[in-house]
GROMACS .gro file of N, CA, C and O in nm:
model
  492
    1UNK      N    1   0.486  -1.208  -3.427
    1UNK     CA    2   0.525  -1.090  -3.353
    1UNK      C    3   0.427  -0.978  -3.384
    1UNK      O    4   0.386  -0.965  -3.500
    2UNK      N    5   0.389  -0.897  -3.288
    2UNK     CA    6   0.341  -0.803  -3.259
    2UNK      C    7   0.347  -0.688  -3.419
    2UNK      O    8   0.469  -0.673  -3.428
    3UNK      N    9   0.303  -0.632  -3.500
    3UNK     CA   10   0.367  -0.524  -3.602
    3UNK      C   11   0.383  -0.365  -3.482
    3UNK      O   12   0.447  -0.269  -3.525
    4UNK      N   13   0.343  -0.360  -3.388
    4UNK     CA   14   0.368  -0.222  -3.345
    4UNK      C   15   0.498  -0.238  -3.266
    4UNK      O   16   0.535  -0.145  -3.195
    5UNK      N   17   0.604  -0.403  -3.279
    5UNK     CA   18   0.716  -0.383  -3.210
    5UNK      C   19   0.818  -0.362  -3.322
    5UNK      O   20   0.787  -0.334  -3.438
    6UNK      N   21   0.965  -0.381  -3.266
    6UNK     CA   22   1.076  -0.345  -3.312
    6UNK      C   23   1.084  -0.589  -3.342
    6UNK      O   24   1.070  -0.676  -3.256
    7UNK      N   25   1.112  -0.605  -3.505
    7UNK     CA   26   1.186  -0.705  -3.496
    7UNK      C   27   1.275  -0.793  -3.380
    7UNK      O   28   1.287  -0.724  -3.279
    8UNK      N   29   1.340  -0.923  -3.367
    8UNK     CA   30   1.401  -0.941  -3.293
    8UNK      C   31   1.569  -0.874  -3.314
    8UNK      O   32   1.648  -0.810  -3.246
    9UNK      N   33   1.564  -0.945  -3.471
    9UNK     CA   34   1.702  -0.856  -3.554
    9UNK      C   35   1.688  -0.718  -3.562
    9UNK      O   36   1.787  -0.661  -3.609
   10UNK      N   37   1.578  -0.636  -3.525
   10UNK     CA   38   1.634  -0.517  -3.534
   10UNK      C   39   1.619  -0.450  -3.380
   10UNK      O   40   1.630  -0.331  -3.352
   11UNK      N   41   1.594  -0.552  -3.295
   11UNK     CA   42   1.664  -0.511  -3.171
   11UNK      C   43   1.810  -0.528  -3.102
   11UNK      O   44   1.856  -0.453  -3.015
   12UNK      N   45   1.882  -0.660  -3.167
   12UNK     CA   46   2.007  -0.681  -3.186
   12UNK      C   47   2.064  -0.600  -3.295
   12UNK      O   48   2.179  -0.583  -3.255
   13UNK      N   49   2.055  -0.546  -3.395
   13UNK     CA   50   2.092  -0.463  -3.448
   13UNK      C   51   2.105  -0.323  -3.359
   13UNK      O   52   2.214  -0.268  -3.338
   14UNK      N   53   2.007  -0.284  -3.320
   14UNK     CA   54   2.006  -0.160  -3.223
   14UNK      C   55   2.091  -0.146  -3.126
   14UNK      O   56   2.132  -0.033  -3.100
   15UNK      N   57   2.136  -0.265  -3.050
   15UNK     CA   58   2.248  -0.303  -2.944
   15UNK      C   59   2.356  -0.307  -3.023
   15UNK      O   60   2.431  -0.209  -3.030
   16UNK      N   61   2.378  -0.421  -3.093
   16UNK     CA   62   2.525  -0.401  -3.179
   16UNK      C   63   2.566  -0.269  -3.252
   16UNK      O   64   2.680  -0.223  -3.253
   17UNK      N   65   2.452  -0.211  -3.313
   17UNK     CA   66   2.515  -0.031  -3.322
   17UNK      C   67   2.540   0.045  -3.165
   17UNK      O   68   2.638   0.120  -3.171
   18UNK      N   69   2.505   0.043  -3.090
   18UNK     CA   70   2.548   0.116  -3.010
   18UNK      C   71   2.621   0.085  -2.953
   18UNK      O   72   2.677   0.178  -2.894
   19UNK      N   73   2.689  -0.082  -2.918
   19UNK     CA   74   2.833  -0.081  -2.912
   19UNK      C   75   2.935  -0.050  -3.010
   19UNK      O   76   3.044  -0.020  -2.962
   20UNK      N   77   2.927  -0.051  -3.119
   20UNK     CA   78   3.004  -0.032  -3.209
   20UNK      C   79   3.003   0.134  -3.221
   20UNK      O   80   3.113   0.164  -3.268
   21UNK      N   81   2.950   0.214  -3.205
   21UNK     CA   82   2.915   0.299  -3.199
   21UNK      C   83   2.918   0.444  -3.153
   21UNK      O   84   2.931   0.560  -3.193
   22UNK      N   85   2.889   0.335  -2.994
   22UNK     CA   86   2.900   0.459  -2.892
   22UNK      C   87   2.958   0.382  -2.768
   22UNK      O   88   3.048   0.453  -2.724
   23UNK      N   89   2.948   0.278  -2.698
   23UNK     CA   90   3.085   0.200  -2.599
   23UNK      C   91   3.165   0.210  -2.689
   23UNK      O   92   3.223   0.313  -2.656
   24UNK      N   93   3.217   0.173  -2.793
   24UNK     CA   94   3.396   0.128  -2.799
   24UNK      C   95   3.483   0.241  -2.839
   24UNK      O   96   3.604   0.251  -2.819
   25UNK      N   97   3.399   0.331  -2.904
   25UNK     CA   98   3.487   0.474  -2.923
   25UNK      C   99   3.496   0.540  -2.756
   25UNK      O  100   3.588   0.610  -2.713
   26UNK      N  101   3.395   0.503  -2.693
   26UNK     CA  102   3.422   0.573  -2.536
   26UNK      C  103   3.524   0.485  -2.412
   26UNK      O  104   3.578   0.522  -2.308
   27UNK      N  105   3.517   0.379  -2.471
   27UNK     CA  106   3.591   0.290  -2.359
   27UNK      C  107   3.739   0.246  -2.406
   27UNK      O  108   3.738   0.267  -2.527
   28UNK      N  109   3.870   0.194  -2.367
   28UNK     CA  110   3.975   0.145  -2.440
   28UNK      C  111   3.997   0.050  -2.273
   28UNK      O  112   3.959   0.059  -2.156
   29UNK      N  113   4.117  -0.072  -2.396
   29UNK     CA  114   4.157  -0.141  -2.300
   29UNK      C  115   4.069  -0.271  -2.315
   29UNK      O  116   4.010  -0.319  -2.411
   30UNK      N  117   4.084  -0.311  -2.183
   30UNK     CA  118   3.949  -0.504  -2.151
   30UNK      C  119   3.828  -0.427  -2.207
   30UNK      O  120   3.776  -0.474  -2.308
   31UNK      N  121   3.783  -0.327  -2.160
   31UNK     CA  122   3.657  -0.305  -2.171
   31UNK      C  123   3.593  -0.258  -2.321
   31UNK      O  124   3.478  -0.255  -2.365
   32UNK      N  125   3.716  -0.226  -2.374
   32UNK     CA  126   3.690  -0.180  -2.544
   32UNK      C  127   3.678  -0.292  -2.629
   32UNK      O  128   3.603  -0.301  -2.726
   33UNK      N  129   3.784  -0.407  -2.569
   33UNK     CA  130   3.746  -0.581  -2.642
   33UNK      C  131   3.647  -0.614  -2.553
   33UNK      O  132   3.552  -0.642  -2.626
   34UNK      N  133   3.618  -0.626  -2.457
   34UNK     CA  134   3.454  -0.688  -2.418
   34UNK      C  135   3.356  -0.640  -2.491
   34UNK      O  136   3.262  -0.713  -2.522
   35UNK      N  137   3.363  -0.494  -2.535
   35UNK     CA  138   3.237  -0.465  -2.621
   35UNK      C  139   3.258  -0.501  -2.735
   35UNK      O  140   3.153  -0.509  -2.800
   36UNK      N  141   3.389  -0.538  -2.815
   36UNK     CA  142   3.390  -0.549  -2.971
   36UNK      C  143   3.381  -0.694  -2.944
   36UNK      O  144   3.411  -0.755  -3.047
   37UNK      N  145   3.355  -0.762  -2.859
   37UNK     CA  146   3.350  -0.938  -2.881
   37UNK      C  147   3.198  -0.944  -2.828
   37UNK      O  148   3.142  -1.054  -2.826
   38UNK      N  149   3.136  -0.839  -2.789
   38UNK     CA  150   2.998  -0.874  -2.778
   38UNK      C  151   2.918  -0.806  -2.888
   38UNK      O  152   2.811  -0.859  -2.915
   39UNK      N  153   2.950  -0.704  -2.949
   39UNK     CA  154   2.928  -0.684  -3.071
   39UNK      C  155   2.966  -0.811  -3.178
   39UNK      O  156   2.876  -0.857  -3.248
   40UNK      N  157   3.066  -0.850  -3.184
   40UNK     CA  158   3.086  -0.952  -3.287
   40UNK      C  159   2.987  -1.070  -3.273
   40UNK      O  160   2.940  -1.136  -3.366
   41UNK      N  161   2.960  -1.087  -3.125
   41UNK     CA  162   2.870  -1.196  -3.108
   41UNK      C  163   2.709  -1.180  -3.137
   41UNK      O  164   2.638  -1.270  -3.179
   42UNK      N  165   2.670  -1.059  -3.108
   42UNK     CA  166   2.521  -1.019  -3.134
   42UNK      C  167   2.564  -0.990  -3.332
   42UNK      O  168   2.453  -0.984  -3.387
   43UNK      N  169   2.646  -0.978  -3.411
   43UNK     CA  170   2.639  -0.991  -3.551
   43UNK      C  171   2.654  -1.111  -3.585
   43UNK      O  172   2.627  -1.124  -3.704
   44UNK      N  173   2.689  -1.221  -3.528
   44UNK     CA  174   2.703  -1.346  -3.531
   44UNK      C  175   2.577  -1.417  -3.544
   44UNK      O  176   2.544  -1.481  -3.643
   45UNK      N  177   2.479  -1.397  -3.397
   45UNK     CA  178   2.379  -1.417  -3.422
   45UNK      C  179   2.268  -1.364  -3.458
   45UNK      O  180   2.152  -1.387  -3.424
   46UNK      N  181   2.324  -1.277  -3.547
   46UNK     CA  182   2.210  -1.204  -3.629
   46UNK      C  183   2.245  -1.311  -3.782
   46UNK      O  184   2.153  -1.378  -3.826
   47UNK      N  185   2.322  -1.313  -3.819
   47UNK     CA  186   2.370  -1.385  -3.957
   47UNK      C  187   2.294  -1.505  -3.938
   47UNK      O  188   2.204  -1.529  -4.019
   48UNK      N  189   2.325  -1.614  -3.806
   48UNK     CA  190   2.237  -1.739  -3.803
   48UNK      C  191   2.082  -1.725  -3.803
   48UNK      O  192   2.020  -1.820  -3.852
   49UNK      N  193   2.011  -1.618  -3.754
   49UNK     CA  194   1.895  -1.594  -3.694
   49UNK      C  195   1.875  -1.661  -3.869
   49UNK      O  196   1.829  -1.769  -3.908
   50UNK      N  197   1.933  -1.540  -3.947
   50UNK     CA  198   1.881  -1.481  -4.115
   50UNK      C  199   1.892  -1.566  -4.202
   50UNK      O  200   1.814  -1.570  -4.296
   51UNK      N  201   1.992  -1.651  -4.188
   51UNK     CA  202   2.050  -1.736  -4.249
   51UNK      C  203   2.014  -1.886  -4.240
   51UNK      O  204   2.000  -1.950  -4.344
   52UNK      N  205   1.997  -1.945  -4.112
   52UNK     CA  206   1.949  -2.078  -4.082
   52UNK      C  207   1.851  -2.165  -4.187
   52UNK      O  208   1.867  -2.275  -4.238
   53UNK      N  209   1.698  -2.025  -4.200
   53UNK     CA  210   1.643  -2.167  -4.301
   53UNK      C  211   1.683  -2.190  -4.402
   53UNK      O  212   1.689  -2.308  -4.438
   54UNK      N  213   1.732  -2.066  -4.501
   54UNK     CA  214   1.811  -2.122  -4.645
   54UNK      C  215   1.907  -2.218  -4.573
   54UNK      O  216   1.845  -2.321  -4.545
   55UNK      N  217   2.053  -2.226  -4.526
   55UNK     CA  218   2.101  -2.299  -4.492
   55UNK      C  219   2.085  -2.479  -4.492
   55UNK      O  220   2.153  -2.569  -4.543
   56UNK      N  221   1.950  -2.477  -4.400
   56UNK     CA  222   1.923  -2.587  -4.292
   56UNK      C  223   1.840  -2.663  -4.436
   56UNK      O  224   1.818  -2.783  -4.443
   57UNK      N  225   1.803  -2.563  -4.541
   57UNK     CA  226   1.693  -2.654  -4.639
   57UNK      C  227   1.806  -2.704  -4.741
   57UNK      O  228   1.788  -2.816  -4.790
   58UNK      N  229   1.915  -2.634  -4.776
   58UNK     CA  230   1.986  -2.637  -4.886
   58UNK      C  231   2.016  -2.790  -4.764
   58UNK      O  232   1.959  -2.898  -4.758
   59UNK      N  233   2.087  -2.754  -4.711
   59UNK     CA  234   2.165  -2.904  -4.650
   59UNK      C  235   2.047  -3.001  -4.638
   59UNK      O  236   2.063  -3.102  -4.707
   60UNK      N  237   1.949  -2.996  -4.578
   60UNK     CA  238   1.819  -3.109  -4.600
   60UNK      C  239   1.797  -3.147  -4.737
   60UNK      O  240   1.784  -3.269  -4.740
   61UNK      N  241   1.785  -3.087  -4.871
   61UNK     CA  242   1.818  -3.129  -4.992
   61UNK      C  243   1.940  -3.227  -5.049
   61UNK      O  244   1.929  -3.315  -5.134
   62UNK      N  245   2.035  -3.193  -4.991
   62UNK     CA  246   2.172  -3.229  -5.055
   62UNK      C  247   2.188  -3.365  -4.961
   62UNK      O  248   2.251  -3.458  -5.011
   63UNK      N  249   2.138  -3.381  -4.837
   63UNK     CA  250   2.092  -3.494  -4.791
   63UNK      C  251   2.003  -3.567  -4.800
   63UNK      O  252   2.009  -3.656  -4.715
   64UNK      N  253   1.878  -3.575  -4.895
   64UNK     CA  254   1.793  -3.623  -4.920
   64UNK      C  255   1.893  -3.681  -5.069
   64UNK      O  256   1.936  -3.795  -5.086
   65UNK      N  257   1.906  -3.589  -5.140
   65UNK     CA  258   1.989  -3.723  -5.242
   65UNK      C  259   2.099  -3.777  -5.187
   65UNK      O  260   2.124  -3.891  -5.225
   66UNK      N  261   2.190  -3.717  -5.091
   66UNK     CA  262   2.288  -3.847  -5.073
   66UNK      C  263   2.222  -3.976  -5.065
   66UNK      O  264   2.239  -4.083  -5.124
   67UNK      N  265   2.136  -3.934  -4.966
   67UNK     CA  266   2.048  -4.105  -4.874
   67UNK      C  267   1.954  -4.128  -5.008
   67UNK      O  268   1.991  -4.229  -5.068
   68UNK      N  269   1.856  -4.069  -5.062
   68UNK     CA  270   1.783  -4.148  -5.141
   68UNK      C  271   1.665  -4.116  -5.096
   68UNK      O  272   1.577  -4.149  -5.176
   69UNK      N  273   1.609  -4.045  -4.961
   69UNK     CA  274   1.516  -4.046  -4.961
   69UNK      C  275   1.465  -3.917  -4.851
   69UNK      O  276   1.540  -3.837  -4.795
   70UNK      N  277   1.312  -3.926  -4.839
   70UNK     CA  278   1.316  -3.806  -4.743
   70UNK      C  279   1.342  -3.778  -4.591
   70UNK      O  280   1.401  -3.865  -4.526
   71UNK      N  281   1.311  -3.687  -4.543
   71UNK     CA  282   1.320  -3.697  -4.387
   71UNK      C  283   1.365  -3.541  -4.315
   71UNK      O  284   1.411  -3.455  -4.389
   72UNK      N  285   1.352  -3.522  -4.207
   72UNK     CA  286   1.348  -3.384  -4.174
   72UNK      C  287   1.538  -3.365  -4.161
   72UNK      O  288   1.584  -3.478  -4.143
   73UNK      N  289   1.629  -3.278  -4.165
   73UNK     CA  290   1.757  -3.239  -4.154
   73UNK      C  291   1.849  -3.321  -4.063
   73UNK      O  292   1.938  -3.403  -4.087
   74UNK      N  293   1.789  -3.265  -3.935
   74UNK     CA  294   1.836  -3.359  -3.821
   74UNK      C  295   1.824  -3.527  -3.831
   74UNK      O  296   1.901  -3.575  -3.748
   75UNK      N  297   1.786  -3.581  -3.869
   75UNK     CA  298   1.757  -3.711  -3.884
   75UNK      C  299   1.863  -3.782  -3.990
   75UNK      O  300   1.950  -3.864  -3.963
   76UNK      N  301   1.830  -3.726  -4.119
   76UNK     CA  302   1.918  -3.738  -4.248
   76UNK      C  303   2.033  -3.713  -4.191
   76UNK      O  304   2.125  -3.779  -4.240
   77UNK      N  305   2.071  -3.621  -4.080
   77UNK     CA  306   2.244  -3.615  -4.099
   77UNK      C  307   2.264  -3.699  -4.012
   77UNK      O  308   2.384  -3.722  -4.003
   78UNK      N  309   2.181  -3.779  -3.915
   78UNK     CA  310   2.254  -3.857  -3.790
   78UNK      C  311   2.239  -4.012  -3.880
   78UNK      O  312   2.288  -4.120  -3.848
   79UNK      N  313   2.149  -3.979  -4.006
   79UNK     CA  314   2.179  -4.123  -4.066
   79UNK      C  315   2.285  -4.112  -4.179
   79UNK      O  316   2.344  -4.215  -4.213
   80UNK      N  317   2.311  -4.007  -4.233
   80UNK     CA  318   2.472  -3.989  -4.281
   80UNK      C  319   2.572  -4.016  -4.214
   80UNK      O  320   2.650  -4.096  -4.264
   81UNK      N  321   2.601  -3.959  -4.083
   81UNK     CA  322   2.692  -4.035  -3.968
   81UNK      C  323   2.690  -4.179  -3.976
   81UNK      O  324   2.784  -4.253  -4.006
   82UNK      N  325   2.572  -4.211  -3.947
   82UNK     CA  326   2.615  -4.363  -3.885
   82UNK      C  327   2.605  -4.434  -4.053
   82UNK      O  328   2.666  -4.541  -4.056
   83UNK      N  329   2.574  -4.417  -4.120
   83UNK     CA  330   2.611  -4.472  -4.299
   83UNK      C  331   2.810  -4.441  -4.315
   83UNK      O  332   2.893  -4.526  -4.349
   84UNK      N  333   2.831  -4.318  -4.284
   84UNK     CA  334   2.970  -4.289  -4.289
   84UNK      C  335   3.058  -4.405  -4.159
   84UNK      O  336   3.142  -4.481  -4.207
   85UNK      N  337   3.046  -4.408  -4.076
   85UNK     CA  338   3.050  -4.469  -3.950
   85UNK      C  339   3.070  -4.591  -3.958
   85UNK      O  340   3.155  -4.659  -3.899
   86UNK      N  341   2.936  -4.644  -4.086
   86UNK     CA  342   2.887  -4.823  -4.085
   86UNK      C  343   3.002  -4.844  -4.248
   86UNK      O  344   3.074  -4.944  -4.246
   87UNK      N  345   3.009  -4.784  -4.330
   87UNK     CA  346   3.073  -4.800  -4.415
   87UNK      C  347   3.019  -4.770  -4.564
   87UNK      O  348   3.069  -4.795  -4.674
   88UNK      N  349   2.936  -4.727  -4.538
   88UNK     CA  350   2.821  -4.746  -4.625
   88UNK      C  351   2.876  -4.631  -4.763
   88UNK      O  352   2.869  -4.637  -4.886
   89UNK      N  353   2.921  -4.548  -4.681
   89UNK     CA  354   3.020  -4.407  -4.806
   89UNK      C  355   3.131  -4.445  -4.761
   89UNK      O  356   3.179  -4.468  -4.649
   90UNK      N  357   3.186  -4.448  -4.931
   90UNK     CA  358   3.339  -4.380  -4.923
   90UNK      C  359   3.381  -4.289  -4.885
   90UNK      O  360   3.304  -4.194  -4.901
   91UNK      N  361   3.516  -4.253  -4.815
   91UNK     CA  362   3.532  -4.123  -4.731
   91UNK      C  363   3.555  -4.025  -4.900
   91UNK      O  364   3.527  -3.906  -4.916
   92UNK      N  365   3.619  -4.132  -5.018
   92UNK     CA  366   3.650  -4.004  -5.095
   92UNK      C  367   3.554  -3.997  -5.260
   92UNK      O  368   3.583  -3.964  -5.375
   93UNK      N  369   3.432  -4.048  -5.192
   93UNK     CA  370   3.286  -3.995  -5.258
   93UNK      C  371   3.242  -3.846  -5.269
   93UNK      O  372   3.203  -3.756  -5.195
   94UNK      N  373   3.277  -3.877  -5.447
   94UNK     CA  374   3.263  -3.671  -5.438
   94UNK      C  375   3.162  -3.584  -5.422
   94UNK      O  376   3.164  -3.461  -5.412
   95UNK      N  377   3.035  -3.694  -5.421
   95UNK     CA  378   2.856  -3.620  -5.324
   95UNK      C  379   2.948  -3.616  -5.237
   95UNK      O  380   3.052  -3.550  -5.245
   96UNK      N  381   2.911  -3.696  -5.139
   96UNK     CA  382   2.993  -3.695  -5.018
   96UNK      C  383   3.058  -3.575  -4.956
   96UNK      O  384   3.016  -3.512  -4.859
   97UNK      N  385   3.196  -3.545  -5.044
   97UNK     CA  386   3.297  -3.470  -4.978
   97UNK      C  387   3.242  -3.341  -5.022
   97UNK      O  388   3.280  -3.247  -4.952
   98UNK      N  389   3.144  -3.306  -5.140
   98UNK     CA  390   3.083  -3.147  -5.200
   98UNK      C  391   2.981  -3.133  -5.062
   98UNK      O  392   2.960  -3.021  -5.017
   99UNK      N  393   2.931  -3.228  -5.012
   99UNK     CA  394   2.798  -3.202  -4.919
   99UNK      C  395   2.906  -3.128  -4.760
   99UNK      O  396   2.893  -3.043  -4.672
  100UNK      N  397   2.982  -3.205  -4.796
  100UNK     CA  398   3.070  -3.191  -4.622
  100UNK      C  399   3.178  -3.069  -4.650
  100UNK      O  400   3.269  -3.050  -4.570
  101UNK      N  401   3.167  -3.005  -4.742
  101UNK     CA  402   3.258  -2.895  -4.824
  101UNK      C  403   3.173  -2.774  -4.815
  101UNK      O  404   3.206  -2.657  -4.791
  102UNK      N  405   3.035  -2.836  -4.842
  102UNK     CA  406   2.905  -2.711  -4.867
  102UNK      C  407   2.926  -2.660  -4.725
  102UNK      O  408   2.967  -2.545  -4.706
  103UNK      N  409   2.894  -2.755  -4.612
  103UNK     CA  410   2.837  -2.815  -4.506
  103UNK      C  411   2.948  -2.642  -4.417
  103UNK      O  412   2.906  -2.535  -4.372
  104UNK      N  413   3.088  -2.698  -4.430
  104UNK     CA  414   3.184  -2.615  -4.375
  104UNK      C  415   3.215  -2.467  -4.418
  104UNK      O  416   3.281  -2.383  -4.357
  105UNK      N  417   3.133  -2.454  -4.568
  105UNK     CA  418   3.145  -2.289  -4.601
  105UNK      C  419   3.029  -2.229  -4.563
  105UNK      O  420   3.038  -2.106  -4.552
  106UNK      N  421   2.861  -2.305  -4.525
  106UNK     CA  422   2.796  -2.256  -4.466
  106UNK      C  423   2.789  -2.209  -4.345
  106UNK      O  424   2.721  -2.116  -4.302
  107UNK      N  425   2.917  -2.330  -4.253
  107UNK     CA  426   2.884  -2.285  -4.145
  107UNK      C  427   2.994  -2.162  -4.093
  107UNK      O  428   2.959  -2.078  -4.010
  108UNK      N  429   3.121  -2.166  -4.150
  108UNK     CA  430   3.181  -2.045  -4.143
  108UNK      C  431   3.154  -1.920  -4.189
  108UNK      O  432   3.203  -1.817  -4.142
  109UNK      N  433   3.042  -1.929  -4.326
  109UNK     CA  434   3.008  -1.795  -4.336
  109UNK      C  435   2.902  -1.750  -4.256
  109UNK      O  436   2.833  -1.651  -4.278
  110UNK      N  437   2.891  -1.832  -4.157
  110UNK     CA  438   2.732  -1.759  -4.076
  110UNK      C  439   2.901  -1.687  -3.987
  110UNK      O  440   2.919  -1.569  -3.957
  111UNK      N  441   2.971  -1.767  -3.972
  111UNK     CA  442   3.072  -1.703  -3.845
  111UNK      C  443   3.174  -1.556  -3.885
  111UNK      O  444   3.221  -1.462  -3.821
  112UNK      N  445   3.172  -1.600  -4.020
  112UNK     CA  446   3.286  -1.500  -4.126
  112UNK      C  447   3.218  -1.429  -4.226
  112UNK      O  448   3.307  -1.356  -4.271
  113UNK      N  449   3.122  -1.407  -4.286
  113UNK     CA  450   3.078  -1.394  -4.423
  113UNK      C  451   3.180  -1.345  -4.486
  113UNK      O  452   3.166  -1.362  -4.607
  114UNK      N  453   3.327  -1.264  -4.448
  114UNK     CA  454   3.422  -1.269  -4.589
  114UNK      C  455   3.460  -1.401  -4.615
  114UNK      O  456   3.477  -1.434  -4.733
  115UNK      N  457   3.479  -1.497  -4.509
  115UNK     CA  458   3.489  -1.686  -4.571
  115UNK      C  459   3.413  -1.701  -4.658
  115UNK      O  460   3.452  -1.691  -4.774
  116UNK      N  461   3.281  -1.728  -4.625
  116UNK     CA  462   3.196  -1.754  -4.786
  116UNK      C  463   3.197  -1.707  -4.871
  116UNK      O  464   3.198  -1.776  -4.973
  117UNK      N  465   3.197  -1.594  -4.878
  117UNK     CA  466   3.202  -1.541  -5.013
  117UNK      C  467   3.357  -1.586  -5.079
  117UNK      O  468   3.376  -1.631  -5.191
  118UNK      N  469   3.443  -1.563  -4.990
  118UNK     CA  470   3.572  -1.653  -5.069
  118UNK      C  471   3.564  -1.760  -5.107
  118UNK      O  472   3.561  -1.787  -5.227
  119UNK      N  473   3.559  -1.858  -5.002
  119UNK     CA  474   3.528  -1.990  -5.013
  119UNK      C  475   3.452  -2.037  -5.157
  119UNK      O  476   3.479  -2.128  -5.236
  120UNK      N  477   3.340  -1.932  -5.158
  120UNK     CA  478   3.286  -1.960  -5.277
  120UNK      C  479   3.350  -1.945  -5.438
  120UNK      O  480   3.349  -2.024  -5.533
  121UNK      N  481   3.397  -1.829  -5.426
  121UNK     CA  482   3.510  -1.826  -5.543
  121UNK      C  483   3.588  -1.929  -5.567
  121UNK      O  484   3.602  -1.965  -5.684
  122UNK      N  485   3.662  -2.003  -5.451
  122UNK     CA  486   3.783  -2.129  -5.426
  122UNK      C  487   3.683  -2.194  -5.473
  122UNK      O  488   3.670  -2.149  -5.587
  123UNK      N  489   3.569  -2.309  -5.449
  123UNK     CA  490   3.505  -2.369  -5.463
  123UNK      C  491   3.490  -2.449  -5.590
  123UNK      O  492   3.398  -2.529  -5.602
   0.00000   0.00000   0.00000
């Protein structure tokens, strides 16, 4: 990207403040939840934008030792499926169930971040 522009996240940032901001204190009613659910959604995907490669590497790790070996994310998990699928894991293998445990607090805290951070405490 360009350095004389504005980020992509800090152009969604710029939109999500000004709904939060300046639509929803001016509007009430459908139109006051249309802006707080499109605000929630442009903070939504600001969290994945930020979040994805830690995410996507921690889980490509934790799948490289389940399986044993290497391979890019996407691949490793469609051969975790069909290993889970073929029989190959126990459903109550505790790699296993920590990877598919990780798997569900990552992906709710891109959706929640007060989940993860709880989740993580529970954990």
């Amino acid at each position: 990207m360009r350095p004389d522009r504005p980020t992509a996240d800090e152009m969604l940032e710029a939109v999500e403040e000004f709904l939060r901001d300046k639509v929803m204190p001016a509007v009430t009613g459908h139109l006051n939840f249309h802006a707080r659910v499109a605000a929630n959604v442009i903070a939504s995907v600001r969290r994945e934008i930020g979040q994805s490669p830690e995410i996507e590497q921690a889980q490509r790790e934790r799948l490289m030792t389940l399986l044993g070996h290497d391979g890019d994310r996407e691949t490793l998990n469609r051969e975790l499926c069909e290993d889970i699928r073929n029989g190959k894991f126990s459903l109550d293998d505790p790699a296993l169930l920590e990877h598919l445990r990780q798997v569900a607090v990552e992906n709710l805290g891109v959706d929640n971040p007060k989940y993860s951070a709880y989740a993580r405490l529970k954990g």
